Amino acid sequence: MRFTFDERTYEGRPGDTLAAALLRNGVRVVGRSVDLGRPRGVFSAGPEEPNALVRVGADPMLAATTVELYEGLAAWSLRGKGRVDLAEPAGRRCDKGYLHCDVLVVGGGPAGLAAALAAGESGARVILVDDQPVLGGDLLAGRATLDGAPALDWVAGVAHQLAVLPEVRVLTRTTAIGYYDDNYLTAVEKRGSGERLWHLRARRVVLATGAQERSLAFPDNDRPGVMLASAARTYANRYGVRPGARAVVFTCADSGHEAARDLAAAGVEVVAVLDARDGAEITGTTADGEGVLTGVRTRGGGQFAADLLAVAGGWNPVAHLFSQSQGRLRFDEELQAFVPHLSAQAERSAGACRGLYGTAEAIADGYAAGSQAAGLTGFAERASHHIPDSDERPPKPPAPLWVMGDDPATSFADLHRDVTVADLQRASGTGMRSVEHVKRYTTAGTGADQGKTAGAVVVGVMSALLGTAPGQMGTTTFRPPYTPVSFATLAGRDRGALSDPVRTTAMHEAHLARGAVFEDVGQWKRPRYFPLGDEDMDEAVRRECDAARTRVAAMDASTLGKIDIRGADAGEFLDRIYTNMYSTLAVGACRYGLMCKADGMVFDDGTTARLGPEHFLMTTTTGNAAAVLDWLEEWHQTEWPELDVRFTSVTDHWATVAVAGPKAREVVAALAPEAAELAFMRCVETPVAGVDGRVFRISFSGELAYEVNVPWWYGAALWESVLALGAVPYGTETMHVLRAEKGFAIVGQETDGTVTPQDLGMEWIVSRRKPDYVGKRSHARPDTAREGRKRLVGLRPEEFVEEGAQLVAPGGGEMLGHVTSSYTGAVLAMARDVAPGDRLEAVSGGRTVPVTVVEPVFYDPDNTRRDGDPVERVGTVGEWRPESPAGRFAHRFLSASSERVRLRELPFVRMWEVRGRDPGQGLRLGPAWWLVTGDGGREGWTDVSGQRTVLELSGPDAVEVLVTGCPIDLHPAVFPGYAQTLLGKAGVILERTAPDVFRVYVRSSFTGYLAEWLLDALSHPGSGSSPPSR
Amino acid sequence: MMLIDCPHCGPRDENEFTYGGQAGIAYTPDVDDEAWAGYLFMRDNPKGWFHERWFHAHGCRTWFSVHRHTVTHEMRPQP
Ligand SMILES: [Zn+2]
């Protein structure tokens, strides 16, 4: 395998890490340290690496010990910290996955393998994750035998047994990085083209994360050539690489002697094995001109020429995940290390990560942990497992040694952050006693490696400096992620167009075709204006306003929230929610309403119509649709459950076009003759071009205006017909100008959570007759009832003022208010202690504009324009063809489908939401809530045929696609057949109709988003880990 | 990510839910200003067991209350 490092070409072997391949080629200096720029080489053989940090492609800073070599890999050394190169194309494609299991085992070494096997054989659903490409853990690094055969034979045997267990899933190349509440873990799987961030939920967790060797602080202990003894041994045994020609081994524990044996066996000349337990001590090292190690000096004048110093400081159980789970550690005096003590979750540690370093005892502990976990999740524990005989000798306790020599300024405690013993001395000299303070003062432990090799040394040195025991010092807090994770991995598929769901209306494609300029309103895309030719926004808006004021114009109003409200107490309920009266509203009439939060501040507004004695339709602002529905349900369920009232969102069912202007009646007469002569604030359910529709005569512009509603599938046809009848399309910018000219406030523009209806000058909408409504009590609080609050006013500026400009008296002084809406010809503000005629200054960004306070109505204050012109000429309407929400994706669905997984949109089906009494059919979505499919709706059911469409995902890989976005457990034994949940970032109803067939009911406005999301998922499914590639 | 046991849907991830704050705060508008301010603004914030409300917004849309330990996040259904 050819690869380049700093533009030079080298040859590595399959299975090498980049670090192994560099050592294989004799590359000793891999980079320079972050702060001091000292030459550094490979120090470890795993994720704990503090030194060998490199740039690989678009990845700015990776540990070379964790980078799997591939043909053509290109890496560069770093000087200081890695920097993201935005020009570098990041070709990887990342995603997420959600898995559930009875027993999750983290770590594929002897303990983890045994645990997974024991749990798996009992029938439990098991997931085993391991960060290496192959299973075996520490056994890969050594030459131990089990029952007289190479230990890797045992590993292969267990791996084979796991592979045939149907409920066991083994994820290699997968690093568990986070352990959160309720046994929720995250893990990063390296896949060929990118990473997958797994979200794992387990009933029991077995941590078998092993142990990491620690180093010691001594003078010039950072030179290339100084390496952990276990790493030197790993390179010799696992990779067949001699990490040096002449080695000195310094050890505090037995493992140094094992390393010395294995290095010698690999052909390294071991010139000395120095055991701290025999009183040996290193006092310094020497180097050549490159800074690479040439020799080791010892106490008593010893001097050894060597290009490798293998250091075995003892072992630290890898307790990161255990600590993240909120488990408590204790310091084990015999092991001289922190070990898991008290669990906080349904978890236990097994093997070396709890200090059981022998292979046979780790296997025994793993079997016990796996059996126990299976037993605790309801599976039969197998009585006994064969524990193989190991040829290892029982270990002797390590020397409690953390620092040597007499030069603290060159004795590194944290290699990554260049923190020396002298720095730690300074920290203790300032009076710091807590390792948390020392960490922040010195930055020890804050590098990309999170101090994996440094933590124990820092604690050891600090305890020596303070004359206390390491167990008294404690550790710093372990936080996720265990290893660095790129933002691309965290983002997964949620990038670019999929970063947040884009909601679109039935008319969206038509808007695109007309060159609309869009604005985001919540998740919706709404046309802001429709430029013709090379019009800018001002020109387009002027033309659109002119059409609405003098002829007829039309806007896509589908995004307004629509809530179907039914029940005998619906009117009473609305009386309590709105500030004005609804129980007295006549059938066929509409009323504008304001709702407040309990603190009396305006929350939302809209028009609510009475369609029947026990049937209302509420409209909400675009951005508040979901919040208002939540609000209604909260009050109903938690305060007034005795009221007979039911709520159904029909926002996506209805496509809505607002038709405004003196000629609007002609447009409506052609579409829905019955509706043309509606009186102001009346509505009718009537055919629109032969389709079941609703027409409301309401106006947000002061002109004659209607809102015409048809089911989603006919929305595009309605829009085209309205425009064909002569209406000029207008967008939200024109809508804002028209309403501002009439002095209509917009929730979220004039209001900001501190504004009451009275502040808006809308006392007329606040009922004095009703015993109560939400907000009424607060309207009597001293602060809301006082004089001198900011109120809605109009302004006449001498030149353009910006929204947000501050209002002050001429010459300055206290702030009196601010500009809330500013258009040519209409400026609104919230201001206190001002009256029409007052002259003020609007200050913004250092610019001061003189303004005059006026009444906040700039256009037709006497409402003379409301009834428009009579009908002179009625046009004709062409044939309407229905269009399904995913219709335009049919082709792409087909070409993305394969033998393994197919995607299509189901043909149109009628759908009904039923609340209250059980209809005896359909999907039960809530305690008293059903979705019924098919013709034959009954009285009281709400037609939601246009609210959702149904996408069908089928084939053997359908589940593998769904797990990349659906957080619930889809295992056949657990999944109840259907559920309401999330897929990607869209709420869906998921129904399994056959073992391999899933229906995804998705809101029509989310369909474009989910279709693109599914197409992305289908375009690179892949399962299982695969070696990295370019 | 807590696992929250919805009384209708069973255990689901926390992000399917909306938090509803302290439970058992009755709506009583017929009180003096100070008591009303208490209703609007004042909530307990204990270290330990807390009676609180959740709303299964992305599921069955049911409001329910539980006891949760604010240190360990252990949850018990309302007795
Ligand atoms: Zn639920």
Coordinates of N, CA, C and O and ligand atoms in Angstrom, one line a residue, chain A residues 925, chain B residues 6-10 12 17 56 59-62 64, ligand 1:
Chain A
L925 N -53.6 6.3 17.6 CA -52.4 7.1 17.7 C -52.2 7.7 19.1 O -51.1 8.1 19.5
Chain B
C6 N -43.8 6.9 28.4 CA -45.1 7.5 28.2 C -46.2 6.5 28.6 O -46.2 5.3 28.2
P7 N -47.3 7.0 29.3 CA -48.3 6.0 29.7 C -49.0 5.4 28.5 O -49.6 4.3 28.7
H8 N -49.0 6.0 27.4 CA -49.7 5.4 26.2 C -48.8 4.6 25.3 O -49.1 3.5 24.9
C9 N -47.6 5.2 25.0 CA -46.7 4.6 24.0 C -45.6 3.8 24.6 O -44.9 3.1 23.8
G10 N -45.4 3.8 25.9 CA -44.2 3.1 26.5 C -43.0 4.0 26.4 O -43.0 5.2 26.1
R12 N -39.9 6.0 25.4 CA -39.4 6.7 24.2 C -38.3 7.7 24.6 O -38.2 8.1 25.7
F17 N -40.4 14.4 23.5 CA -41.3 15.0 24.5 C -41.0 16.5 24.7 O -39.9 17.0 24.3
H56 N -46.1 14.3 25.4 CA -45.5 13.5 24.3 C -45.8 14.1 22.9 O -46.7 13.6 22.2
G59 N -45.6 12.1 19.7 CA -46.2 10.7 19.8 C -47.7 10.9 20.0 O -48.4 11.6 19.1
C60 N -48.2 10.4 21.1 CA -49.6 10.3 21.3 C -50.2 11.7 21.8 O -51.4 11.8 21.9
R61 N -49.4 12.7 22.0 CA -49.8 14.0 22.4 C -50.6 14.0 23.8 O -51.5 14.7 24.0
T62 N -50.1 13.1 24.7 CA -50.6 13.0 26.0 C -49.8 13.8 27.0 O -48.6 13.7 27.0
F64 N -48.7 14.1 30.9 CA -48.7 13.2 32.0 C -47.6 13.7 33.0 O -46.8 14.6 32.6
Ligands
ZN1 ZN -47.1 8.7 24.0

